[in-house]
Amino acid sequence: MARGHIAARADFIYATQQNATFWFLNAAPQWQNFNAGNWERIESSVKSFVAARNIRVRVYGGTYGVQTQADGNGDHREIFLDFDPNGRTRLRAPKVYYKILHNEAQNSGIVLIGVNNVHISLEEIQRDYIFCTDVSSRIGWINWDRENLSRGYSYACEVNEFNRVTGHLPQLNVASLLI
């Protein structure tokens, strides 16, 4: 695992902003295959899409859930990378990373989600990692191999449904998909 950035260094212009992306507030454990695979494709495609359309979007990024792995008995256990002296968990391995793109001018948006676990099956992903209706088939502007498990399974959802499920952001009441 590597230190994954919620907001990528390349998303910022000034050195002080770029350096701030390395603070732990902006970092979470991330599998390197996922980071260099579909997640990188999502990040670069978002920049290209926004530039080509000449639009402004507000981007909300984060993580959701705790990743699990099967132990020797086949029982799934949550993955934590650090514990305090009393054995309490301190550093969770996120289940998924997400980016919410919101075009305020058009009140359109989309959530791009990447599964941060390259060691599980498609069946496990479909059962445990897809928690909103997948609208990926409606997106033509991302250059990804979204079902390639070794590069990090990825999908997209409507903003309002994602917010209802996760409760992570105030309701944006987005009217349409940003596609």
mmCIF file of C-alpha atoms in Angstrom:
data_model
loop_
_atom_site.group_PDB
_atom_site.id
_atom_site.type_symbol
_atom_site.label_atom_id
_atom_site.label_comp_id
_atom_site.label_asym_id
_atom_site.label_seq_id
_atom_site.Cartn_x
_atom_site.Cartn_y
_atom_site.Cartn_z
ATOM 1 C CA MET A 1 0.000 0.000 0.000
ATOM 2 C CA ALA A 2 1.024 3.571 -0.681
ATOM 3 C CA ARG A 3 -0.061 6.938 0.648
ATOM 4 C CA GLY A 4 -2.886 7.884 -1.718
ATOM 5 C CA HIS A 5 -3.952 11.485 -2.130
ATOM 6 C CA ILE A 6 -7.584 12.545 -1.969
ATOM 7 C CA ALA A 7 -6.748 15.677 -3.971
ATOM 8 C CA ALA A 8 -3.873 14.995 -6.370
ATOM 9 C CA ARG A 9 -0.763 17.170 -6.344
ATOM 10 C CA ALA A 10 -1.218 17.772 -10.084
ATOM 11 C CA ASP A 11 -4.620 19.393 -9.436
ATOM 12 C CA PHE A 12 -2.936 22.515 -8.073
ATOM 13 C CA ILE A 13 -0.889 25.294 -9.667
ATOM 14 C CA TYR A 14 1.154 26.784 -6.838
ATOM 15 C CA ALA A 15 3.948 24.950 -5.029
ATOM 16 C CA THR A 16 2.459 25.681 -1.598
ATOM 17 C CA GLN A 17 -0.830 24.084 -2.668
ATOM 18 C CA GLN A 18 0.963 21.114 -4.242
ATOM 19 C CA ASN A 19 3.037 20.559 -1.099
ATOM 20 C CA ALA A 20 -0.094 20.691 1.059
ATOM 21 C CA THR A 21 -1.433 17.573 -0.701
ATOM 22 C CA PHE A 22 1.188 15.519 1.152
ATOM 23 C CA TRP A 23 -0.297 16.298 4.577
ATOM 24 C CA PHE A 24 -1.970 13.313 6.189
ATOM 25 C CA LEU A 25 -5.328 15.093 6.211
ATOM 26 C CA ASN A 26 -5.312 14.564 2.421
ATOM 27 C CA ALA A 27 -3.952 11.015 2.452
ATOM 28 C CA ALA A 28 -5.265 7.501 2.961
ATOM 29 C CA PRO A 29 -3.840 4.025 2.249
ATOM 30 C CA GLN A 30 -4.181 3.104 -1.390
ATOM 31 C CA TRP A 31 -3.054 0.101 -3.418
ATOM 32 C CA GLN A 32 -0.418 1.238 -5.915
ATOM 33 C CA ASN A 33 -1.989 -0.782 -8.774
ATOM 34 C CA PHE A 34 -5.250 1.083 -8.187
ATOM 35 C CA ASN A 35 -3.510 4.463 -7.877
ATOM 36 C CA ALA A 36 -1.523 4.012 -11.109
ATOM 37 C CA GLY A 37 -4.405 2.268 -12.889
ATOM 38 C CA ASN A 38 -8.000 3.356 -13.237
ATOM 39 C CA TRP A 39 -7.792 6.040 -10.534
ATOM 40 C CA GLU A 40 -5.058 7.834 -12.483
ATOM 41 C CA ARG A 41 -7.166 7.522 -15.633
ATOM 42 C CA ILE A 42 -10.141 9.045 -13.826
ATOM 43 C CA GLU A 43 -8.053 11.972 -12.579
ATOM 44 C CA SER A 44 -6.504 12.723 -15.973
ATOM 45 C CA SER A 45 -9.811 12.259 -17.831
ATOM 46 C CA VAL A 46 -11.578 14.701 -15.503
ATOM 47 C CA LYS A 47 -8.997 17.388 -16.293
ATOM 48 C CA SER A 48 -9.293 16.780 -20.032
ATOM 49 C CA PHE A 49 -13.116 16.769 -19.901
ATOM 50 C CA VAL A 50 -13.333 20.022 -17.960
ATOM 51 C CA ALA A 51 -10.803 21.731 -20.252
ATOM 52 C CA ALA A 52 -12.456 20.482 -23.462
ATOM 53 C CA ARG A 53 -15.912 21.635 -22.317
ATOM 54 C CA ASN A 54 -14.529 24.856 -20.835
ATOM 55 C CA ILE A 55 -16.614 24.397 -17.688
ATOM 56 C CA ARG A 56 -15.997 24.939 -13.998
ATOM 57 C CA VAL A 57 -16.682 22.127 -11.587
ATOM 58 C CA ARG A 58 -16.424 21.868 -7.849
ATOM 59 C CA VAL A 59 -14.714 18.612 -6.876
ATOM 60 C CA TYR A 60 -15.368 16.831 -3.597
ATOM 61 C CA GLY A 61 -13.101 13.892 -2.873
ATOM 62 C CA GLY A 62 -12.954 11.322 -0.145
ATOM 63 C CA THR A 63 -13.068 7.728 0.944
ATOM 64 C CA TYR A 64 -15.920 5.536 2.104
ATOM 65 C CA GLY A 65 -16.012 2.357 4.140
ATOM 66 C CA VAL A 66 -13.276 0.067 5.414
ATOM 67 C CA GLN A 67 -11.641 -2.480 3.156
ATOM 68 C CA THR A 68 -11.876 -6.149 4.129
ATOM 69 C CA GLN A 69 -9.758 -9.185 3.304
ATOM 70 C CA ALA A 70 -10.406 -12.847 3.974
ATOM 71 C CA ASP A 71 -8.311 -14.366 6.737
ATOM 72 C CA GLY A 72 -7.002 -17.950 6.796
ATOM 73 C CA ASN A 73 -10.486 -19.230 7.663
ATOM 74 C CA GLY A 74 -12.170 -17.279 4.872
ATOM 75 C CA ASP A 75 -13.732 -14.793 7.300
ATOM 76 C CA HIS A 76 -13.565 -11.183 6.135
ATOM 77 C CA ARG A 77 -11.751 -8.813 8.476
ATOM 78 C CA GLU A 78 -11.503 -5.043 8.272
ATOM 79 C CA ILE A 79 -8.011 -3.850 7.355
ATOM 80 C CA PHE A 80 -6.254 -1.318 9.573
ATOM 81 C CA LEU A 81 -2.610 -0.338 9.166
ATOM 82 C CA ASP A 82 -1.958 1.081 12.617
ATOM 83 C CA PHE A 83 -3.098 0.675 16.187
ATOM 84 C CA ASP A 84 -2.623 2.816 19.288
ATOM 85 C CA PRO A 85 -0.840 1.423 22.383
ATOM 86 C CA ASN A 86 -4.198 0.102 23.675
ATOM 87 C CA GLY A 87 -4.863 -1.868 20.484
ATOM 88 C CA ARG A 88 -7.502 0.500 19.111
ATOM 89 C CA THR A 89 -7.521 0.970 15.359
ATOM 90 C CA ARG A 90 -6.085 4.208 13.984
ATOM 91 C CA LEU A 91 -5.478 3.965 10.253
ATOM 92 C CA ARG A 92 -8.135 2.273 8.155
ATOM 93 C CA ALA A 93 -7.650 1.067 4.597
ATOM 94 C CA PRO A 94 -10.535 2.668 2.675
ATOM 95 C CA LYS A 95 -12.993 0.500 0.795
ATOM 96 C CA VAL A 96 -13.415 3.021 -2.018
ATOM 97 C CA TYR A 97 -12.144 6.400 -3.136
ATOM 98 C CA TYR A 98 -14.561 8.842 -4.750
ATOM 99 C CA LYS A 99 -14.664 12.140 -6.598
ATOM 100 C CA ILE A 100 -17.869 14.118 -6.898
ATOM 101 C CA LEU A 101 -17.899 16.569 -9.795
ATOM 102 C CA HIS A 102 -20.525 19.303 -9.552
ATOM 103 C CA ASN A 103 -21.111 21.849 -12.293
ATOM 104 C CA GLU A 104 -22.992 24.500 -10.352
ATOM 105 C CA ALA A 105 -23.890 26.556 -13.453
ATOM 106 C CA GLN A 106 -25.792 23.630 -15.002
ATOM 107 C CA ASN A 107 -26.614 21.922 -11.696
ATOM 108 C CA SER A 108 -25.208 18.691 -13.087
ATOM 109 C CA GLY A 109 -22.869 16.239 -11.434
ATOM 110 C CA ILE A 110 -21.455 12.756 -11.263
ATOM 111 C CA VAL A 111 -19.651 10.589 -8.726
ATOM 112 C CA LEU A 112 -16.633 8.597 -9.883
ATOM 113 C CA ILE A 113 -15.819 5.693 -7.579
ATOM 114 C CA GLY A 114 -12.780 3.443 -7.460
ATOM 115 C CA VAL A 115 -12.574 0.188 -5.508
ATOM 116 C CA ASN A 116 -9.371 0.342 -3.459
ATOM 117 C CA ASN A 117 -8.877 -3.418 -3.342
ATOM 118 C CA VAL A 118 -7.099 -5.224 -6.166
ATOM 119 C CA HIS A 119 -7.211 -8.571 -4.334
ATOM 120 C CA ILE A 120 -10.905 -9.439 -4.522
ATOM 121 C CA SER A 121 -13.156 -11.057 -7.072
ATOM 122 C CA LEU A 122 -15.750 -9.454 -9.316
ATOM 123 C CA GLU A 123 -18.436 -11.276 -7.320
ATOM 124 C CA GLU A 124 -17.188 -9.684 -4.075
ATOM 125 C CA ILE A 125 -17.139 -6.253 -5.707
ATOM 126 C CA GLN A 126 -20.686 -6.618 -7.002
ATOM 127 C CA ARG A 127 -21.896 -7.847 -3.605
ATOM 128 C CA ASP A 128 -19.984 -5.555 -1.227
ATOM 129 C CA TYR A 129 -18.547 -2.575 -3.088
ATOM 130 C CA ILE A 130 -21.236 -1.280 -5.438
ATOM 131 C CA PHE A 131 -23.656 0.684 -3.288
ATOM 132 C CA CYS A 132 -25.384 2.906 -5.843
ATOM 133 C CA THR A 133 -26.731 2.420 -9.374
ATOM 134 C CA ASP A 134 -23.848 2.221 -11.849
ATOM 135 C CA VAL A 135 -24.216 4.783 -14.664
ATOM 136 C CA SER A 136 -20.775 4.196 -16.204
ATOM 137 C CA SER A 137 -22.261 3.152 -19.541
ATOM 138 C CA ARG A 138 -23.444 6.747 -20.012
ATOM 139 C CA ILE A 139 -19.927 8.207 -19.728
ATOM 140 C CA GLY A 140 -17.867 8.466 -22.885
ATOM 141 C CA TRP A 141 -15.153 10.838 -21.703
ATOM 142 C CA ILE A 142 -13.174 8.624 -19.309
ATOM 143 C CA ASN A 143 -10.367 6.540 -20.744
ATOM 144 C CA TRP A 144 -10.528 3.633 -18.302
ATOM 145 C CA ASP A 145 -10.565 -0.131 -18.221
ATOM 146 C CA ARG A 146 -13.105 0.014 -15.427
ATOM 147 C CA GLU A 147 -13.703 -3.712 -14.922
ATOM 148 C CA ASN A 148 -10.003 -4.616 -14.887
ATOM 149 C CA LEU A 149 -9.617 -5.787 -11.291
ATOM 150 C CA SER A 150 -5.817 -5.474 -11.210
ATOM 151 C CA ARG A 151 -6.102 -1.780 -12.208
ATOM 152 C CA GLY A 152 -8.895 -1.091 -9.716
ATOM 153 C CA TYR A 153 -12.547 -1.696 -10.548
ATOM 154 C CA SER A 154 -14.268 1.643 -11.078
ATOM 155 C CA TYR A 155 -17.805 2.878 -11.655
ATOM 156 C CA ALA A 156 -19.971 6.000 -11.559
ATOM 157 C CA CYS A 157 -23.192 7.023 -9.808
ATOM 158 C CA GLU A 158 -25.655 9.865 -9.622
ATOM 159 C CA VAL A 159 -24.728 12.435 -6.976
ATOM 160 C CA ASN A 160 -28.061 12.462 -5.130
ATOM 161 C CA GLU A 161 -28.159 8.678 -4.751
ATOM 162 C CA PHE A 162 -24.535 8.562 -3.578
ATOM 163 C CA ASN A 163 -25.236 11.216 -0.952
ATOM 164 C CA ARG A 164 -28.347 9.376 0.267
ATOM 165 C CA VAL A 165 -26.340 6.163 0.701
ATOM 166 C CA THR A 166 -23.159 7.599 2.227
ATOM 167 C CA GLY A 167 -24.379 10.732 3.974
ATOM 168 C CA HIS A 168 -20.974 12.276 3.276
ATOM 169 C CA LEU A 169 -22.020 15.621 1.849
ATOM 170 C CA PRO A 170 -24.928 17.970 2.234
ATOM 171 C CA GLN A 171 -27.552 17.290 -0.369
ATOM 172 C CA LEU A 172 -26.561 19.106 -3.526
ATOM 173 C CA ASN A 173 -29.885 18.286 -5.221
ATOM 174 C CA VAL A 174 -28.189 17.845 -8.567
ATOM 175 C CA ALA A 175 -30.682 17.939 -11.456
ATOM 176 C CA SER A 176 -28.795 15.934 -14.099
ATOM 177 C CA LEU A 177 -25.758 13.814 -14.860
ATOM 178 C CA LEU A 178 -22.547 15.525 -15.905
ATOM 179 C CA ILE A 179 -21.806 13.435 -19.000
#
